[in-house]
mmCIF file of C-alpha atoms and ligand atoms in Angstrom:
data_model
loop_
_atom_site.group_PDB
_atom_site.id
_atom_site.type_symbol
_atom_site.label_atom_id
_atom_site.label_comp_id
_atom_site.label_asym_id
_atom_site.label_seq_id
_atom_site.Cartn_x
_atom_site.Cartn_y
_atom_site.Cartn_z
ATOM 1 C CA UNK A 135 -165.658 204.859 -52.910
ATOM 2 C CA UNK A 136 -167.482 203.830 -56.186
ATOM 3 C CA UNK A 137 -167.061 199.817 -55.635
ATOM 4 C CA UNK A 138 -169.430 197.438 -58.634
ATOM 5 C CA UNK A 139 -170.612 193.989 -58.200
ATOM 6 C CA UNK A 140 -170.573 191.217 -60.926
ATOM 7 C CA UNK A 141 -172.567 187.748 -60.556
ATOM 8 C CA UNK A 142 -171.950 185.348 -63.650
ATOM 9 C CA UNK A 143 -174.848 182.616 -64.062
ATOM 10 C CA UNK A 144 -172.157 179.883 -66.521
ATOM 11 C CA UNK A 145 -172.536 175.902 -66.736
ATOM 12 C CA UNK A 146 -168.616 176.651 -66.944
ATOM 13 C CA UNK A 147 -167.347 178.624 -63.765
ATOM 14 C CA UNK A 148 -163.976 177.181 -64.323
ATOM 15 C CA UNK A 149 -163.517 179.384 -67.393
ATOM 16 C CA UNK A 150 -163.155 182.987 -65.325
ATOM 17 C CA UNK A 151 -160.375 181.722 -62.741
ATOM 18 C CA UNK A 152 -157.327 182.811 -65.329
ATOM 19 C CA UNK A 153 -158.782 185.796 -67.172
ATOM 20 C CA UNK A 154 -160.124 187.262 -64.264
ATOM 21 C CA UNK A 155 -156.875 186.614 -62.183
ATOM 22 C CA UNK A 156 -154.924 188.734 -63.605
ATOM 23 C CA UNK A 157 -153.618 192.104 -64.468
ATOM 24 C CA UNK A 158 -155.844 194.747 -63.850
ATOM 25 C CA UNK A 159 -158.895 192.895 -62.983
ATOM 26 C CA UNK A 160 -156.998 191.119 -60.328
ATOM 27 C CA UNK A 161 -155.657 194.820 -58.757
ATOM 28 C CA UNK A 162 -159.549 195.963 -58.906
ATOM 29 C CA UNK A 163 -160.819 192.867 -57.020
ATOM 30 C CA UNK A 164 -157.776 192.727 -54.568
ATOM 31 C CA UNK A 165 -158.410 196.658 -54.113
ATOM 32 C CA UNK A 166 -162.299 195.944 -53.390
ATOM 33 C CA UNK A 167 -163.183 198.177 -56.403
ATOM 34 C CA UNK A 168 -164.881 195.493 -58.293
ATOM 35 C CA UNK A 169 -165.968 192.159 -56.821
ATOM 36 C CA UNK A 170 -166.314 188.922 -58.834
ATOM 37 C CA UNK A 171 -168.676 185.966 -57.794
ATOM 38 C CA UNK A 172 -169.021 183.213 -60.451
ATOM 39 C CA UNK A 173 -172.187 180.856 -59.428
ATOM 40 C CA UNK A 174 -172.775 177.067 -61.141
ATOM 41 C CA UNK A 175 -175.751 177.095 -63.226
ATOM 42 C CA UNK A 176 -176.664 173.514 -62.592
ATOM 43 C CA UNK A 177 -176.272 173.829 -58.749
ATOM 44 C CA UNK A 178 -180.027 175.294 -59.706
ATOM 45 C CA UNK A 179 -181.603 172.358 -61.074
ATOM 46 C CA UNK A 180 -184.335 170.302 -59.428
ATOM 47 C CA UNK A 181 -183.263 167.311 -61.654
ATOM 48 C CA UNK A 182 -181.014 164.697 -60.248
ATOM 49 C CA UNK A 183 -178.755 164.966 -63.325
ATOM 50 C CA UNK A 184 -178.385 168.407 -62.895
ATOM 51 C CA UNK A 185 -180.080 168.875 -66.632
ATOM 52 C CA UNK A 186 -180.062 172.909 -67.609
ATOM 53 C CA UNK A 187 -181.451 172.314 -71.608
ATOM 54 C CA UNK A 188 -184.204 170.559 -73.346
ATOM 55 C CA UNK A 189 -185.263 169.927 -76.634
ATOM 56 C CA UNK A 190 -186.998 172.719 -78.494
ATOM 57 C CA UNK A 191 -191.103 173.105 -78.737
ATOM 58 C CA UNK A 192 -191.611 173.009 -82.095
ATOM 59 C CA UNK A 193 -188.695 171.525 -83.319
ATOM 60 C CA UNK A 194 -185.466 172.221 -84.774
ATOM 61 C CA UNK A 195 -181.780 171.291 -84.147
ATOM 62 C CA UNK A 196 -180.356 171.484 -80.972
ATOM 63 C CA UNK A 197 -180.954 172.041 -77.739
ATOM 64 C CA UNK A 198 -182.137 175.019 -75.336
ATOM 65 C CA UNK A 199 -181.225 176.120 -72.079
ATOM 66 C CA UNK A 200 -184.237 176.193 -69.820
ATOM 67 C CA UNK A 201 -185.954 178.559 -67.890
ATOM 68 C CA UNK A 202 -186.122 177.622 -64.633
ATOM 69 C CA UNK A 203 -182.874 176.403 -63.822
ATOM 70 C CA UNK A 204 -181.914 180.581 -64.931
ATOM 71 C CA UNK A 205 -184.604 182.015 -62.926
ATOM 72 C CA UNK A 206 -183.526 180.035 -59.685
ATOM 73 C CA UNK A 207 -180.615 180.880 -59.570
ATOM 74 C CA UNK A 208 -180.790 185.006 -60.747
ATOM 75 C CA UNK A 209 -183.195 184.618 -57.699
ATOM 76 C CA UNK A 210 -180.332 183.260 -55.469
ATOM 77 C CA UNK A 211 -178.168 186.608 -56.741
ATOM 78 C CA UNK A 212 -181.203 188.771 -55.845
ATOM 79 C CA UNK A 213 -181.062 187.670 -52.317
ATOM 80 C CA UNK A 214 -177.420 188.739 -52.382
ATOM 81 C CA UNK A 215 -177.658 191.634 -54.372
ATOM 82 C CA UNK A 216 -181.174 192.954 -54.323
ATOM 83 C CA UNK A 217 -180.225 195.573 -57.050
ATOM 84 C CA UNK A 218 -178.479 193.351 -59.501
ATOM 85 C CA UNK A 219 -179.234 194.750 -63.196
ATOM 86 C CA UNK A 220 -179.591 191.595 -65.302
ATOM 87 C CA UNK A 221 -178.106 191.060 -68.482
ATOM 88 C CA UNK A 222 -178.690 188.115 -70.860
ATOM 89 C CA UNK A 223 -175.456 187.692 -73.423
ATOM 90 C CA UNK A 224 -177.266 186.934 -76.612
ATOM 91 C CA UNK A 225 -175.647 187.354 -80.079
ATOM 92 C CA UNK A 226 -179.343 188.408 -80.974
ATOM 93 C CA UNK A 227 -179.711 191.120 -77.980
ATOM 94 C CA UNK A 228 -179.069 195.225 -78.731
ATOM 95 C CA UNK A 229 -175.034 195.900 -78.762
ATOM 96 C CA UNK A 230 -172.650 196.564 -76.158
ATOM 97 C CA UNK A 231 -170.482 199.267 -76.900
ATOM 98 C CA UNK A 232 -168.655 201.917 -75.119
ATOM 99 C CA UNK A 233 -171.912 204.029 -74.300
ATOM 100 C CA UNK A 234 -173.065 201.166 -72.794
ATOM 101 C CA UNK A 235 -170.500 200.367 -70.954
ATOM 102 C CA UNK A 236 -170.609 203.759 -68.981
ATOM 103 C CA UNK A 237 -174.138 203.527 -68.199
ATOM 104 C CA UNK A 238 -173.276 200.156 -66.685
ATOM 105 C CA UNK A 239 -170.590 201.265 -64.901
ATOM 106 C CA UNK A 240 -173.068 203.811 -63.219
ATOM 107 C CA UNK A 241 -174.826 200.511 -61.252
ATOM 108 C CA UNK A 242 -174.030 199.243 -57.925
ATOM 109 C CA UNK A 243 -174.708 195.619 -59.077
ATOM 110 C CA UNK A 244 -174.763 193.432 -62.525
ATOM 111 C CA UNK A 245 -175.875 189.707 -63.139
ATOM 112 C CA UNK A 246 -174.993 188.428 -66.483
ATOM 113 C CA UNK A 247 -176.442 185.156 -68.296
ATOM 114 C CA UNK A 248 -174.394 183.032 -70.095
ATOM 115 C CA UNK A 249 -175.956 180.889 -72.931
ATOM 116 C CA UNK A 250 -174.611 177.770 -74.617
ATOM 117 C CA UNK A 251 -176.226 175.307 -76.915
ATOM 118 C CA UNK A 252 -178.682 176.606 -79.550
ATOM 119 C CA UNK A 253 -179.597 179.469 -77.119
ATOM 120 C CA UNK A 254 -181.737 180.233 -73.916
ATOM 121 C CA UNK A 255 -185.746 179.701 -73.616
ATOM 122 C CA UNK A 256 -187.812 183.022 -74.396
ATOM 123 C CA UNK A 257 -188.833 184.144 -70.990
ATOM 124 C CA UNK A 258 -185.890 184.648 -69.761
ATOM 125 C CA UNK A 259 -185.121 187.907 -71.983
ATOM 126 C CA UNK A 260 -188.856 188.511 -71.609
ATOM 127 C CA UNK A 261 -189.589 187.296 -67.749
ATOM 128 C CA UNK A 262 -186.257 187.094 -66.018
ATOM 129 C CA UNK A 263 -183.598 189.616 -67.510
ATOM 130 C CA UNK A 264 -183.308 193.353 -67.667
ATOM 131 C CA UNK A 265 -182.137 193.537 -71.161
ATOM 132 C CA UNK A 266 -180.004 191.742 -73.399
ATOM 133 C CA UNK A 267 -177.024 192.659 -74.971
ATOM 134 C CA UNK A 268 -174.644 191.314 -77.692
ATOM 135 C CA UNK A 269 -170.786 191.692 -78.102
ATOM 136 C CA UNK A 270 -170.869 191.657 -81.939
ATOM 137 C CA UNK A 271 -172.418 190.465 -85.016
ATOM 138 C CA UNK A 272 -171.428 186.862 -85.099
ATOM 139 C CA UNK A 273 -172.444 183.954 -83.177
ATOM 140 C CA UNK A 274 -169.519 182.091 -80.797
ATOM 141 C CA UNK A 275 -170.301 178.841 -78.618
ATOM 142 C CA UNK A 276 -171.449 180.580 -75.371
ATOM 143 C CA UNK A 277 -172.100 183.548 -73.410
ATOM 144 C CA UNK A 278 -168.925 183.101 -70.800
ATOM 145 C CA UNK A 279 -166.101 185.264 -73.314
ATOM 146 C CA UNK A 280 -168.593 187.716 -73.938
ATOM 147 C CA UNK A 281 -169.215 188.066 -70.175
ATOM 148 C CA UNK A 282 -165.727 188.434 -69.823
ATOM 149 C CA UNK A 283 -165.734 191.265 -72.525
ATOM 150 C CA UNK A 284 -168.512 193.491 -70.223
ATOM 151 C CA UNK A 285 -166.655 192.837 -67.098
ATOM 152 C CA UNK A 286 -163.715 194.228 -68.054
ATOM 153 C CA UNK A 287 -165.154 197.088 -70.544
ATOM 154 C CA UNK A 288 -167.180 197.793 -67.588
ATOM 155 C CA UNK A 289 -164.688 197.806 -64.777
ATOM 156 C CA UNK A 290 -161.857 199.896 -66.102
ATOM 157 C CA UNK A 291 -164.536 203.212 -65.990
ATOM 158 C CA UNK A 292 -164.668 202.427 -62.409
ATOM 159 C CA UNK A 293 -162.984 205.216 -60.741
ATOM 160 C CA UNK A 294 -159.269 203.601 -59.510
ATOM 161 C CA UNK A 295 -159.299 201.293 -61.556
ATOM 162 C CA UNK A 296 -156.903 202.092 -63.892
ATOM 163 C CA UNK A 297 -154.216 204.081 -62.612
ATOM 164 C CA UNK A 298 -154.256 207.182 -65.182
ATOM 165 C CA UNK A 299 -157.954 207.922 -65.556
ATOM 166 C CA UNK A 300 -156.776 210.574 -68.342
ATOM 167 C CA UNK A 301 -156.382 208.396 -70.818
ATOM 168 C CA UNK A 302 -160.052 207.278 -70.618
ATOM 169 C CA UNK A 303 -161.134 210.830 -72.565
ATOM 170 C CA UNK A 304 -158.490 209.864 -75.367
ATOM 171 C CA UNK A 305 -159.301 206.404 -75.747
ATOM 172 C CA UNK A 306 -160.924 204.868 -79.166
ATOM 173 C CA UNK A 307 -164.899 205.438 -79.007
ATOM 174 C CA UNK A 308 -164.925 208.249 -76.329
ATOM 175 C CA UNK A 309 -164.881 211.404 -78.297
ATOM 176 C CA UNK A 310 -166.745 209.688 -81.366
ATOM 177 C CA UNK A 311 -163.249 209.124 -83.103
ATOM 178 C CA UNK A 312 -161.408 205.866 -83.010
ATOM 179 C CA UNK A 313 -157.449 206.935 -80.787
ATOM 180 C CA UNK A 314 -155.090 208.313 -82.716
ATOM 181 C CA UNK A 315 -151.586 205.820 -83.597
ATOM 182 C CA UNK A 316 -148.957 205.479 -80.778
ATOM 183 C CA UNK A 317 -145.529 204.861 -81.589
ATOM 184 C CA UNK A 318 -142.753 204.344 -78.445
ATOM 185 C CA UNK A 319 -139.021 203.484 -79.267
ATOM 186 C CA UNK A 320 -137.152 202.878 -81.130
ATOM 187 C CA UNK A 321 -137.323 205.904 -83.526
ATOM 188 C CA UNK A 322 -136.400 203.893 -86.388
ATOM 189 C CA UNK A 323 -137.103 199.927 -86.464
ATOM 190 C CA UNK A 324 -135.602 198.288 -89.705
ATOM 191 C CA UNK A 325 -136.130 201.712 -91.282
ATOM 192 C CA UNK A 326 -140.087 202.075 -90.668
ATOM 193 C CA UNK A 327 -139.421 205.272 -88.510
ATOM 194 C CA UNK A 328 -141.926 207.231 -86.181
ATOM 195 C CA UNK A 329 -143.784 210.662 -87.539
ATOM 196 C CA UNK A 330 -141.043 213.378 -87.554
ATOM 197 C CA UNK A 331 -143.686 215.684 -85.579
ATOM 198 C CA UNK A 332 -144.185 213.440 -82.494
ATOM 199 C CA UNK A 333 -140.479 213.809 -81.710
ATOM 200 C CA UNK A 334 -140.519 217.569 -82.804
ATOM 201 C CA UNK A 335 -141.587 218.997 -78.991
ATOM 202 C CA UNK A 336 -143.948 221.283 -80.685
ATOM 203 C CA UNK A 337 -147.297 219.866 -78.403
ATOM 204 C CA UNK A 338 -149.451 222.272 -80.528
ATOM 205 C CA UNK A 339 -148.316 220.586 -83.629
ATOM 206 C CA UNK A 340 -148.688 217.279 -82.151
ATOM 207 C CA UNK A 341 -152.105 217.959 -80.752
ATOM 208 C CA UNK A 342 -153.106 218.775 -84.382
ATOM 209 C CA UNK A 343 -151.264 215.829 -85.923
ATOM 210 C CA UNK A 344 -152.781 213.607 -83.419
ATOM 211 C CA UNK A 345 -156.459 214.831 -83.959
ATOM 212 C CA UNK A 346 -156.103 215.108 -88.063
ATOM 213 C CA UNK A 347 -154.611 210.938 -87.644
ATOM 214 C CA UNK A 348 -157.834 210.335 -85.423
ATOM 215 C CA UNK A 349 -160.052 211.197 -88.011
ATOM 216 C CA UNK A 350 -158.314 209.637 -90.996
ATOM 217 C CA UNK A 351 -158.852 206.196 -88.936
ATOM 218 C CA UNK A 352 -162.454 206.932 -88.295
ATOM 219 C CA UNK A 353 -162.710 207.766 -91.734
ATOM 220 C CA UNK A 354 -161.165 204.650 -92.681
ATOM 221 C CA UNK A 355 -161.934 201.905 -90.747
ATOM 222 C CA UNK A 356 -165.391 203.171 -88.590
ATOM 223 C CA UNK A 357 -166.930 206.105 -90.833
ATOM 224 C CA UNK A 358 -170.280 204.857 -89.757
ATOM 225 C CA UNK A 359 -169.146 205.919 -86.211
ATOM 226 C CA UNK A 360 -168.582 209.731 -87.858
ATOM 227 C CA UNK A 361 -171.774 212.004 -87.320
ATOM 228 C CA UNK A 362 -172.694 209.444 -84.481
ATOM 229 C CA UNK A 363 -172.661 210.799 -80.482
ATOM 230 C CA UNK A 364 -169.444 210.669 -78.525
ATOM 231 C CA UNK A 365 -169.543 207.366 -76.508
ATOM 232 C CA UNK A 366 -167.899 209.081 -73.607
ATOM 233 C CA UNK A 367 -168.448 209.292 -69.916
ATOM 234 C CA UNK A 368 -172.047 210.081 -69.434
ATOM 235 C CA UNK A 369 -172.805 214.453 -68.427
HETATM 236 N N1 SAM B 550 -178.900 180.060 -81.788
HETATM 237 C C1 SAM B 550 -178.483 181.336 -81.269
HETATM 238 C C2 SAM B 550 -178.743 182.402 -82.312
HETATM 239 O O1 SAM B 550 -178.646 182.134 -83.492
HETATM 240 O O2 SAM B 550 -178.991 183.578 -81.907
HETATM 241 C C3 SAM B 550 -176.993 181.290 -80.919
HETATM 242 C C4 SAM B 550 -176.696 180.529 -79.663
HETATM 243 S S1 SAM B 550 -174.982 180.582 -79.245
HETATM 244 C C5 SAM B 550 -174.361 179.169 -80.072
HETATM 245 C C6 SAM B 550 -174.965 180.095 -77.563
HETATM 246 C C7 SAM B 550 -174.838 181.222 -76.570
HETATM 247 O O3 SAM B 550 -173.634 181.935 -76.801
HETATM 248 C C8 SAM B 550 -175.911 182.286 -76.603
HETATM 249 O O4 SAM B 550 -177.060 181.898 -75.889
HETATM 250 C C9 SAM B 550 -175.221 183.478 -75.972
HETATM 251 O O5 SAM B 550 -175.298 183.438 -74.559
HETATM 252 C C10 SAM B 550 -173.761 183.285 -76.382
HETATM 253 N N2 SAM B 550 -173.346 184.147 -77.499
HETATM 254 C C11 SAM B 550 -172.944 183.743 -78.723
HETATM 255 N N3 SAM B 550 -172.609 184.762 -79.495
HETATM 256 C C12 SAM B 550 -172.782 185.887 -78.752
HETATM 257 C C13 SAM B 550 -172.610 187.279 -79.008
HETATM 258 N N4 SAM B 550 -172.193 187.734 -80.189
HETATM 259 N N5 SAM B 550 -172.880 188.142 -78.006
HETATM 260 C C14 SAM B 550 -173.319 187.703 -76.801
HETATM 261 N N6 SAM B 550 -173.523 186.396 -76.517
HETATM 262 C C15 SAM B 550 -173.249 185.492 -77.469
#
């Protein structure tokens, strides 16, 4: 059985005891497919105020998260899981996408940083870290949501862990397209009523509706994703 590790490195542990307790994130870890430890940042601090940041060499606003503190504790994770693959969430770091999140979802064992303040000292993406990796092009307080956002990306290509693995291959990203629309009753809400053809019974019809829609919302909304390599499970 394919089972995947997570450590989080936060200042905030408190923030994964909701989103990760539910749903199916909760099934996964009660079914030992995926296993969760969250570890306190500052329990790695020499200092007796349990300081993680510093002000900046050079200068500039803010404050930085420091280096050793980080590189403590990933070692503590090491000793625990010798094979963790460790990720630094950085707005700055390559993008996490669905390709991405397959290859991860190939490893035994995953450590993720989170940031906060103005950011994270150097040497740990050059020293300490694996890669680095970004949820998106903007810039939000800290790396704990988009920490959350790989865990469960991640998780649900874990074989079992969601229950009807089929709908992985038809999902948005997978086959280069974004997913076709879904509609589910009523047929007719307030008079905006469902495509004639998906409640036809013709599957051939519907097959060819459904792929034509598909590429209309590529086309649309994503048409830089069009000529670009299905982000599907890996050959
Ligand atoms: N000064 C940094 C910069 O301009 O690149 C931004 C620091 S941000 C306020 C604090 C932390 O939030 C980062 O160290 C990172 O861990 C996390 N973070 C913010 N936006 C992110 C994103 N788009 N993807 C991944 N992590 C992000």
């Amino acid at each position: 059985m394919k089972t995947i590790r997570f450590d989080i490195i936060t200042i905030f542990p408190g923030m994964f005891a909701s989103p990760f307790n539910e749903s199916i994130l909760k099934r996964a870890q009660e079914q030992g497919l995926v296993h969760i430890a969250v570890h306190d940042l500052r329990a790695y601090t020499l200092d007796k105020h349990n300081r993680v940041d510093d002000y900046p060499f050079g200068g500039g606003a803010g404050m930085v998260m420091g280096v050793e503190p980080i590189d403590r504790a990933v070692e503590a994770v090491k000793q625990q899981a010798p094979a963790a693959h460790t990720i630094l969430l950085s707005p700055a770091g390559k993008p996490f996408d669905q390709a991405k999140a397959w290859q991860l979802a190939q490893k035994e064992s995953i450590a993720l940083i989170c940031g906060r303040y103005e950011g994270v000292d150097e040497r740990v993406r050059e020293a300490v870290v694996d890669e680095d990796l970004s949820v998106g092009d903007y810039v939000l307080s800290g790396g704990e949501i988009p920490a959350m956002v790989l865990v469960e990306a991640v998780s649900r290509l874990v074989p079992g862990v969601i229950g009807d693995e089929t709908c992985l291959d038809e999902e948005s990203f997978s086959k280069g397209l974004l997913e076709y629309p879904q509609y589910t009753r009523p047929r007719d809400y307030k008079g905006w009523t469902v495509p004639d053809v998906l409640t036809s019974g013709d599957h051939k019809k519907i097959r060819a509706w459904q792929q034509d829609e598909a590429l209309k919302k590529t086309r649309k909304n994503r048409p830089d994703l069009l000529g670009g390599k299905p982000q599907g499970e890996p050959e």
